[in-house]
Coordinates of C-alpha atoms and ligand atoms in Angstrom, one line a residue:
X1 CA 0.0 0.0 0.0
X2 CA 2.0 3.0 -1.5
X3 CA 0.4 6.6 -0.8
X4 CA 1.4 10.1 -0.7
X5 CA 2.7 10.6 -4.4
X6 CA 4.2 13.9 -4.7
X7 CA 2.4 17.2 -4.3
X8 CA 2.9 20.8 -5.0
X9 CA 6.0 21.7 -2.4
X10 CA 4.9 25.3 -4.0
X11 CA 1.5 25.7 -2.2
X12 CA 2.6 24.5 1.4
X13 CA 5.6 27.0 1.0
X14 CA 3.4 30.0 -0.5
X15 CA 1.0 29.3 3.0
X16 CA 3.7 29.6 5.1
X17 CA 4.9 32.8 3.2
X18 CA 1.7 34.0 2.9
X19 CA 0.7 33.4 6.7
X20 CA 4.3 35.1 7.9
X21 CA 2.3 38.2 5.8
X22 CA -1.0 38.4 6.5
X23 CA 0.2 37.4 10.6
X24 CA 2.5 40.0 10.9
X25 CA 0.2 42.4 9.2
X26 CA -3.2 41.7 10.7
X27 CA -2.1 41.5 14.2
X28 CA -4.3 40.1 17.2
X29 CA -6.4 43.3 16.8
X30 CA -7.6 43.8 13.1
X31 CA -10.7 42.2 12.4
X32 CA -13.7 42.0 10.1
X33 CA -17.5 42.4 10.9
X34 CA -16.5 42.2 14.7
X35 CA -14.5 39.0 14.6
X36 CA -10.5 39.2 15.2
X37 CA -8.5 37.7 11.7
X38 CA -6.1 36.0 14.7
X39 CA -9.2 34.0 15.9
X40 CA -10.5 33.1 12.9
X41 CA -6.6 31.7 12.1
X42 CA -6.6 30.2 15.6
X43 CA -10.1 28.6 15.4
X44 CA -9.3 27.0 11.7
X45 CA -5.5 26.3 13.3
X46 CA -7.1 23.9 16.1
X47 CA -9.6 22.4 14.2
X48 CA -6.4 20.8 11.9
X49 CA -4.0 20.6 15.1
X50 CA -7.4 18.5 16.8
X51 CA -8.0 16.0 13.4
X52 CA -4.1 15.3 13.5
X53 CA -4.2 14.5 17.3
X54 CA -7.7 12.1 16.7
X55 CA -5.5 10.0 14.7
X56 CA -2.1 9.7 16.9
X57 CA -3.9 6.6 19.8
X58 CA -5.1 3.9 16.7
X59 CA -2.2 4.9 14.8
X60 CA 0.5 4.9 17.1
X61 CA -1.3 1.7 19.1
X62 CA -1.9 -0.5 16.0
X63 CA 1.6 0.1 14.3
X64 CA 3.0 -0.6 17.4
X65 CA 1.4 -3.9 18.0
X66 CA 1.7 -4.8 14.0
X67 CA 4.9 -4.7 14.3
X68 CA 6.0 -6.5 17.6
X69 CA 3.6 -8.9 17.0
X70 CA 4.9 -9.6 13.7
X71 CA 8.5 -9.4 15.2
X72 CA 7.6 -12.0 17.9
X73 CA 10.0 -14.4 19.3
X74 CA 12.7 -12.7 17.5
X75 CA 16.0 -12.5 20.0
X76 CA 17.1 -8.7 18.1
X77 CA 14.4 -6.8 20.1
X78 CA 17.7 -5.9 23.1
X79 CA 20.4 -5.1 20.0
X80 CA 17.6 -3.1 18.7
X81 CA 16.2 -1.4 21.5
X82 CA 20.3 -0.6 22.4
X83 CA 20.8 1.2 18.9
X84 CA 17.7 3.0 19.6
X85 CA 18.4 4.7 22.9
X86 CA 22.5 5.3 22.1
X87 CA 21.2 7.3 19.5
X88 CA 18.3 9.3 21.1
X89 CA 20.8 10.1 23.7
X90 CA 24.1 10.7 21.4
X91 CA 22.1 13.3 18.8
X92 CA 20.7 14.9 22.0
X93 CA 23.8 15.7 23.4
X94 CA 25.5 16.7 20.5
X95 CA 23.0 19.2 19.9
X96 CA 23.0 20.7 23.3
X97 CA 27.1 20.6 22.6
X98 CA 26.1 22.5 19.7
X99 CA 23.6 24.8 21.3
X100 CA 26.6 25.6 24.2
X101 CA 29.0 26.4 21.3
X102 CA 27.0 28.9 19.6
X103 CA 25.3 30.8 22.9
X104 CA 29.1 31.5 24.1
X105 CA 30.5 32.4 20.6
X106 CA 27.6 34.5 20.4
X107 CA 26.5 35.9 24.0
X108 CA 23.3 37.3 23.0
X109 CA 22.2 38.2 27.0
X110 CA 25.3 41.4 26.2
X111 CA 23.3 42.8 23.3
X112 CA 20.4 42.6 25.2
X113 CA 21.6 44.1 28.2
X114 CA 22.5 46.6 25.8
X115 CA 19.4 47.5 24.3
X116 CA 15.9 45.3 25.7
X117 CA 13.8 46.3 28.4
X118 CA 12.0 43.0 30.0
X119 CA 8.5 43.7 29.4
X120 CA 5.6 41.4 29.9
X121 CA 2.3 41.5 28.9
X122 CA -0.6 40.2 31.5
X123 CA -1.3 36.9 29.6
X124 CA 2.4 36.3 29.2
X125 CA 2.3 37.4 32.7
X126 CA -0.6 35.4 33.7
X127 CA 0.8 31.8 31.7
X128 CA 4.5 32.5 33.4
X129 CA 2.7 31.5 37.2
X130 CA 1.0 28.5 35.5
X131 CA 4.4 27.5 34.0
X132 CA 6.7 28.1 37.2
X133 CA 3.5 25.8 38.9
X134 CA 4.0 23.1 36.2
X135 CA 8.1 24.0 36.5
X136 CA 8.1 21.3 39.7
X137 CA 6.9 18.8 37.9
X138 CA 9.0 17.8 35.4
X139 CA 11.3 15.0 36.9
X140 CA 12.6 11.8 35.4
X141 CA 10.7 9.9 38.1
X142 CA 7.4 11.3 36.7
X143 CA 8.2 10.1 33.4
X144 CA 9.1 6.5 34.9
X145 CA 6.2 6.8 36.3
X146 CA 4.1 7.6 33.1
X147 CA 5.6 4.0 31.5
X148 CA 3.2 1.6 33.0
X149 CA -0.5 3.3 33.7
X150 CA -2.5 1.5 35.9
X151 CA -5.9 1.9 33.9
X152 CA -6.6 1.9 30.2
X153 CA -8.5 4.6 29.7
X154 CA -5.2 6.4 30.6
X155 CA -3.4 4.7 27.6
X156 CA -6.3 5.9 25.2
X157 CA -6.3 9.5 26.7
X158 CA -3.1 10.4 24.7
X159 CA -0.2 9.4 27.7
X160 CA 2.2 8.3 24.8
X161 CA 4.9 6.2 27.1
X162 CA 1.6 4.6 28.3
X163 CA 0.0 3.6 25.4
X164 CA 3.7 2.7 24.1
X165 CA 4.0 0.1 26.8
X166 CA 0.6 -1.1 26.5
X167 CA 1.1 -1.5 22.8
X168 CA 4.2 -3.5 22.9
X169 CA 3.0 -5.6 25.7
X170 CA -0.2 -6.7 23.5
X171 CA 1.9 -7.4 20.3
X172 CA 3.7 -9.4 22.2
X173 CA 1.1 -11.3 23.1
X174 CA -0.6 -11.4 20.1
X175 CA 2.4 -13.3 18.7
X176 CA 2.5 -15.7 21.6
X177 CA -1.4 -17.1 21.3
X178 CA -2.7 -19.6 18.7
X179 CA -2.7 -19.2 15.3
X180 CA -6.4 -18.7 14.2
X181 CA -7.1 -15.5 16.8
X182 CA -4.1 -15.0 16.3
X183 CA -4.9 -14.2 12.8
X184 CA -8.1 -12.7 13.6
X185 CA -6.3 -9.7 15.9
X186 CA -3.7 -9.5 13.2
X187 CA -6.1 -9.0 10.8
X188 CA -8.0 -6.3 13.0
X189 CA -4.7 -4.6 13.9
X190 CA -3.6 -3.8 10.4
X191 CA -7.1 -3.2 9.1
X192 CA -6.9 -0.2 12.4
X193 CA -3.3 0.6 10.7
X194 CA -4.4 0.9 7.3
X195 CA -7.2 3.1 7.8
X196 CA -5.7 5.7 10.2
X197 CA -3.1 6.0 6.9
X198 CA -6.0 6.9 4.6
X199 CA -7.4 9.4 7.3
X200 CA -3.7 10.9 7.7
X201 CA -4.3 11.4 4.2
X202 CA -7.5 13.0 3.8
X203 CA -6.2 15.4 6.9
X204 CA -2.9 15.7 5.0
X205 CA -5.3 17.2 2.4
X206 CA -5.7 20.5 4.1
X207 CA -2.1 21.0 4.7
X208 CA -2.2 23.7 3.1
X209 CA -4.9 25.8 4.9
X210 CA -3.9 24.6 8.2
X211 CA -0.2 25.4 7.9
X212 CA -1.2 29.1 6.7
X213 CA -3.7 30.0 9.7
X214 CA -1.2 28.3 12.4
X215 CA 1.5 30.7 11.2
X216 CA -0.4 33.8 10.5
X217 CA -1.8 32.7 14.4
X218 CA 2.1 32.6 15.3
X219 CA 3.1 35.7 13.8
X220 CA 0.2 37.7 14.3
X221 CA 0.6 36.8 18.2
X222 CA 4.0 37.9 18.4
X223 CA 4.8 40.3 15.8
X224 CA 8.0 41.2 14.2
X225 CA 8.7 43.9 16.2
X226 CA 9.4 42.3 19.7
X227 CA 12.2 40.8 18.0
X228 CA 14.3 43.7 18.1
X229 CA 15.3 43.4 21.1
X230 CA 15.8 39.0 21.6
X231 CA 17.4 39.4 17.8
X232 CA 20.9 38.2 18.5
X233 CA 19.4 35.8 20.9
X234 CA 16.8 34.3 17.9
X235 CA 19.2 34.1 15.6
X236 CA 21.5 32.3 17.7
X237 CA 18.9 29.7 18.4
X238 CA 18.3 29.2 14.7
X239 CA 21.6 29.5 13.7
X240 CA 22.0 26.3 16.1
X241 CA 19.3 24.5 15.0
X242 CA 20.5 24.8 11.3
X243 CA 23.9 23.1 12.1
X244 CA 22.1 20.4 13.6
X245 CA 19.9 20.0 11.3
X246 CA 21.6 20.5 8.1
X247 CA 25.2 19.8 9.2
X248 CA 25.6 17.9 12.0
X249 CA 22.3 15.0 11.1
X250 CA 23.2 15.0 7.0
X251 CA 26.6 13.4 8.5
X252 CA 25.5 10.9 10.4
X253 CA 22.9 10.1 7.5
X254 CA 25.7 10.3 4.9
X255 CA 28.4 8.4 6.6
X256 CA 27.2 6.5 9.4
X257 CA 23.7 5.3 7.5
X258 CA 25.5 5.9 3.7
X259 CA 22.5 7.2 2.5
X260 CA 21.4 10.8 0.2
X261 CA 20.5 13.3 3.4
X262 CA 19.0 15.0 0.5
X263 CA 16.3 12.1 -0.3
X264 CA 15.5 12.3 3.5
X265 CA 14.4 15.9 3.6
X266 CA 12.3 15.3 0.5
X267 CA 10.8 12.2 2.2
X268 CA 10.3 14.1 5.2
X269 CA 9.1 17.2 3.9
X270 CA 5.0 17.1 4.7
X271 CA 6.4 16.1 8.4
X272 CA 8.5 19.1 8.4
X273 CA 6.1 21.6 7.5
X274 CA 2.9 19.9 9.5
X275 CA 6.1 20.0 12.8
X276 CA 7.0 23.8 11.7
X277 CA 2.9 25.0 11.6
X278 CA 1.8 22.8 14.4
X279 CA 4.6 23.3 17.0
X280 CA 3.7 19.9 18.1
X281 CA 6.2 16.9 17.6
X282 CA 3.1 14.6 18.7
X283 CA 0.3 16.1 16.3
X284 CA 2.7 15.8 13.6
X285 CA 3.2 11.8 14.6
X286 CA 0.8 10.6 12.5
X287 CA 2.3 12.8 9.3
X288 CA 5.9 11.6 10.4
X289 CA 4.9 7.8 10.8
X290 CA 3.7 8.1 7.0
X291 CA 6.6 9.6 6.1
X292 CA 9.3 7.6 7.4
X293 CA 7.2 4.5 5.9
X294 CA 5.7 5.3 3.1
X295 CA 7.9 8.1 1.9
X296 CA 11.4 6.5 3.3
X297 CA 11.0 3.0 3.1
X298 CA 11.6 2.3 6.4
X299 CA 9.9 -0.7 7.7
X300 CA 6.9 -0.9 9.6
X301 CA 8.8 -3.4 12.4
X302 CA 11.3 -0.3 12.8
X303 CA 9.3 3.0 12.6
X304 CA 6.8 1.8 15.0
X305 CA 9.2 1.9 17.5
X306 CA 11.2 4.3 16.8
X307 CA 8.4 6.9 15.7
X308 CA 6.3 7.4 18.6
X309 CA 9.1 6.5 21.0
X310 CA 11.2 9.6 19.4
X311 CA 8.4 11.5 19.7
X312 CA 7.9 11.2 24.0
X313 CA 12.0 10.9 24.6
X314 CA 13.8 12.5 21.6
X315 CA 13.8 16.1 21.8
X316 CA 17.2 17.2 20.2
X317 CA 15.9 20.8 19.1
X318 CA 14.4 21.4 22.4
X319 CA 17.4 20.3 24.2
X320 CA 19.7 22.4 22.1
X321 CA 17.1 25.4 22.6
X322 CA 17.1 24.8 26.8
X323 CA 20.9 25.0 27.2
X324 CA 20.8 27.8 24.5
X325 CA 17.7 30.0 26.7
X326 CA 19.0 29.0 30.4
X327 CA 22.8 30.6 29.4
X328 CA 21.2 33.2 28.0
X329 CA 18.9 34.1 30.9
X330 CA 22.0 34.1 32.7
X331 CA 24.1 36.2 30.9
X332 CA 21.1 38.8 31.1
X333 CA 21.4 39.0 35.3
X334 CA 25.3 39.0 34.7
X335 CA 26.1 35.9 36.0
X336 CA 29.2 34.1 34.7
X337 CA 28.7 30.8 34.6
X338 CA 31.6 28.4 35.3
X339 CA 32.8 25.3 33.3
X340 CA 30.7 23.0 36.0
X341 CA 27.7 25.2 35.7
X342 CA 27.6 24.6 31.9
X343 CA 28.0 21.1 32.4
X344 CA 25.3 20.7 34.8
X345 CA 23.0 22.6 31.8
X346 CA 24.0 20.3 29.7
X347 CA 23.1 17.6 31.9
X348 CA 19.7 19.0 33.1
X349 CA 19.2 19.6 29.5
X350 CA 19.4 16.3 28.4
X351 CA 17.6 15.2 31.1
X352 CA 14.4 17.6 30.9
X353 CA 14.4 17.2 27.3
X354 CA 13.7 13.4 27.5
X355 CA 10.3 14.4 30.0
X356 CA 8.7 16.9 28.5
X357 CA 5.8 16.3 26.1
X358 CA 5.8 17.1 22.4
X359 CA 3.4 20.2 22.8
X360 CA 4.0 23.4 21.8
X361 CA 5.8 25.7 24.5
X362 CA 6.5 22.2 26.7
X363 CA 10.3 23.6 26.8
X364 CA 9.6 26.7 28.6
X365 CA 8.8 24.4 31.6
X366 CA 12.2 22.2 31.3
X367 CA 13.7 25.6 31.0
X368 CA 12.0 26.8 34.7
X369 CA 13.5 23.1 36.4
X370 CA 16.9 24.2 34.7
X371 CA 16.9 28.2 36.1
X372 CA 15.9 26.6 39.7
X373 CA 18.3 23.9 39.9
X374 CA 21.4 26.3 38.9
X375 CA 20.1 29.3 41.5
X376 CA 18.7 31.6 38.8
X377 CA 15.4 33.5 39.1
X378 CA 12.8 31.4 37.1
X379 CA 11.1 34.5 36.8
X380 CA 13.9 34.7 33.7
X381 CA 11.3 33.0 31.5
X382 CA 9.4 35.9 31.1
X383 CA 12.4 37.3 28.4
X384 CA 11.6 34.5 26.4
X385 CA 8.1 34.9 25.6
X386 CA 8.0 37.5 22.8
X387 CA 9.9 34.8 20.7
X388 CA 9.4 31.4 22.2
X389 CA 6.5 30.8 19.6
X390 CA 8.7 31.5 16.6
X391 CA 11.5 29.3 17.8
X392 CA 9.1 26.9 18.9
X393 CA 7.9 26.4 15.4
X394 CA 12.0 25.6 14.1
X395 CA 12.8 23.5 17.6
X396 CA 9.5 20.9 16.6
X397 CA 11.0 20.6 13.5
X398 CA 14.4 20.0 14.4
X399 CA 12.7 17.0 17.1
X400 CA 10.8 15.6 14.4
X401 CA 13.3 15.4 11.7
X402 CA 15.9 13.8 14.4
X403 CA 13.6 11.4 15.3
X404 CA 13.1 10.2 11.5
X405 CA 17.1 10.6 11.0
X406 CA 17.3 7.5 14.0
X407 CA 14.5 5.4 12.3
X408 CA 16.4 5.7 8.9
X409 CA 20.2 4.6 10.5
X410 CA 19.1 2.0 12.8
X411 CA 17.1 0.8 9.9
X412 CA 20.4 1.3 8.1
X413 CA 22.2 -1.0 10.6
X414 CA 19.5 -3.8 10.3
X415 CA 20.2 -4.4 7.0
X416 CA 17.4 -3.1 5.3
X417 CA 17.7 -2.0 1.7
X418 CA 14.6 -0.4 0.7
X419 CA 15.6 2.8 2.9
X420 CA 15.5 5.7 0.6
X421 CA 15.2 4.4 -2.6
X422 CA 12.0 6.4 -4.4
X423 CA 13.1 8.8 -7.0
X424 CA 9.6 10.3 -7.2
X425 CA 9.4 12.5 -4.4
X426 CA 8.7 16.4 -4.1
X427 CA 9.6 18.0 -0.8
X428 CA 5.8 18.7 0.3
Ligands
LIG1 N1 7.0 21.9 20.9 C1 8.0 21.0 21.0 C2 7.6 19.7 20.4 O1 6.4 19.4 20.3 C3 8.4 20.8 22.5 C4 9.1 22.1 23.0 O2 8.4 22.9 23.5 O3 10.3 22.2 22.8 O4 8.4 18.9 20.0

């Protein structure tokens, strides 16, 4: 079952152009017949977010028990499991290495010093006590916590390490009992499977439209103007992101996996721009699962753990952007940081990133646990704001596409050869 032919890269590039525009233009005020343009794009902009996050329980729960079920007694599950992890972890830290390089080379906290006054609106205001609330919660026992839920509903609620666990337990199951229900649940499984693919698609459909109201809603919420100010600190963020992402992951791709990085951005490119408009690394998991399979070639028995593991644990743009914000907010109260207080970032860093969920802003809480635990005021946070949307949109994208460049080398590593091997793919 191959989908997803190539479409128009053109139109989902001219929305997000276009809703940079009309955003920055329209503002939250401007309206028509009474009604603000920002919630008309925010209204349209949930309504796509909302069809993509239906899909993510049957999808992520039936490819998941497909393919462990299918995998069965096989003894590779540990080896595979191993690869997984020591990459999560590795592209992780090399991003917040990268991150730590560029905010010293860089010090944007001195130009701001220099010319930003911290103001805060009151819903900024108001969303800064909700976040230093949710700050204390964020700890790696919470997310142990999260891997085994003691009732079901909880697993079809969304909890993704939850329904992970679940899903893996069942497949292996599945592949344990006799062969005739056995067939029967297989058959059931891959018919759920199947069908969430062809509703991706239909959502997939209004790309497009969705992508162009959620950036309109991200630029019309923050404006070009407060970036005046956090300029040298945005830039230094993306400028981070982009070696990641097109340095640091096309090498492992090109001479760890020995594959075309090139062919992986055009497979991934619907996952890119869905991550980019949605800020939402889980939202975008049923676009990315499509994409790694369909558009990749990766197999079913890899992506499906992989996928929607990378998506609770790997967050290698968000880590990179923590260690990048927490020096920063530092540098702004003038306080030099010493080689062990950049280590512990990096650690806490790494650490946070793996618990926080893939919803937009979740980083501005693992930033809070990071400002506490080295003696800063977490009331920092608040400097952040005016850009944290913006850079949100670029960190989701970073996450997802790391999560697709593991799924494509450990494939890589297993042997398999189909990996990246259609020629007729467009980016979007
Ligand atoms: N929005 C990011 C994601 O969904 C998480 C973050 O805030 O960094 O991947």
């Amino acid at each position: 079952m191959v989908r997803n032919k190539g479409k128009s890269p053109w139109l989902v590039l001219g929305a997000i152009v276009l809703g940079i525009i009309c955003g920055s233009l329209t503002g939250d005020k401007a309206g028509i017949f009474g009604v603000t343009f920002f919630s008309i794009y925010d209204v349209i902009g949930k309504l796509f977010i909302n069809a993509l996050m239906l899909i993510v329980v049957p999808l992520v729960s039936s490819s998941i028990i497909t393919g462990i079920a299918r995998m069965g007694n096989e003894s590779t599950f540990g080896r595979l499991g191993l690869r997984i992890f020591g990459f999560y972890i590795g592209t992780s830290f090399l991003a917040i290495l990268v991150g730590l390089l560029v905010v010293n080379a860089f010090n944007p906290g001195a130009f701001f010093t220099a010319h930003g006054t911290a103001v805060m609106d009151p819903e900024s205001a108001a969303q800064l006590k909700v976040n230093l609330a949710e700050g204390s919660q964020v700890s790696i026992i919470s997310v142990i916590l999260q891997i085994i839920p003691s009732n079901i509903v909880d697993v079809f609620h969304g909890q993704m390490l939850g329904l992970i666990f679940f899903s893996l337990f069942l497949g292996y199951a599945i592949s344990k009992i006799d062969t005739h229900p056995q067939s029967i649940l297989m058959g059931f499984w891959q018919g759920v499977f199947q069908s969430t693919l062809v509703i991706t698609d239909v959502v997939m459909k209004f790309l497009p439209v969705g992508v162009f109201c959620l950036v309109a809603k991200s630029f019309a919420a923050s404006g070009l103007d407060s970036l005046r100010s956090l300029a040298v600190f945005f830039f230094t963020v993306i400028f981070g992101l982009s070696i990641f992402m097109f340095v640091v992951l096309p090498l492992l791709l090109k001479f760890v996996a020995g594959v075309n990085p090139m062919n992986h951005f055009k497979a991934m490119g619907p996952a890119l721009v869905t991550a980019f408009s949605t800020s939402s690394s889980s939202a975008t998991l049923p676009v990315t699962i499509e994409c790694v399979e369909q558009r990749a070639g990766v197999s079913n028995r890899i992506c499906s753990l992989v996928i929607p593991l990378g998506t609770s644990i790997n967050m290698s743009g968000s880590a990179l952007y923590e260690c990048v914000a927490a020096i920063f907010i530092a540098q702004v109260y003038g306080v030099d940081l010493s080689l062990t207080m950049q280590f512990s970032i990096v650690l806490l860093a790494l650490v946070t990133s793996i618990g926080i969920a893939g919803i937009p802003s979740a980083s501005i809480v693992a930033i809070i646990v990071i400002l506490k635990a080295i003696g800063l005021p977490p009331e920092g946070i608040g400097l952040l704001f005016a850009v944290d949307r913006i850079l949100d949109m670029c960190r989701t994208t970073v996450n997802v596409f790391s999560d697709s460049c593991c799924a494509v080398l450990v494939a890589k590593g297993e042997g398999e050869k189909e990996v990246l091997t259609r020629t007729d793919l467009e980016f979007a």
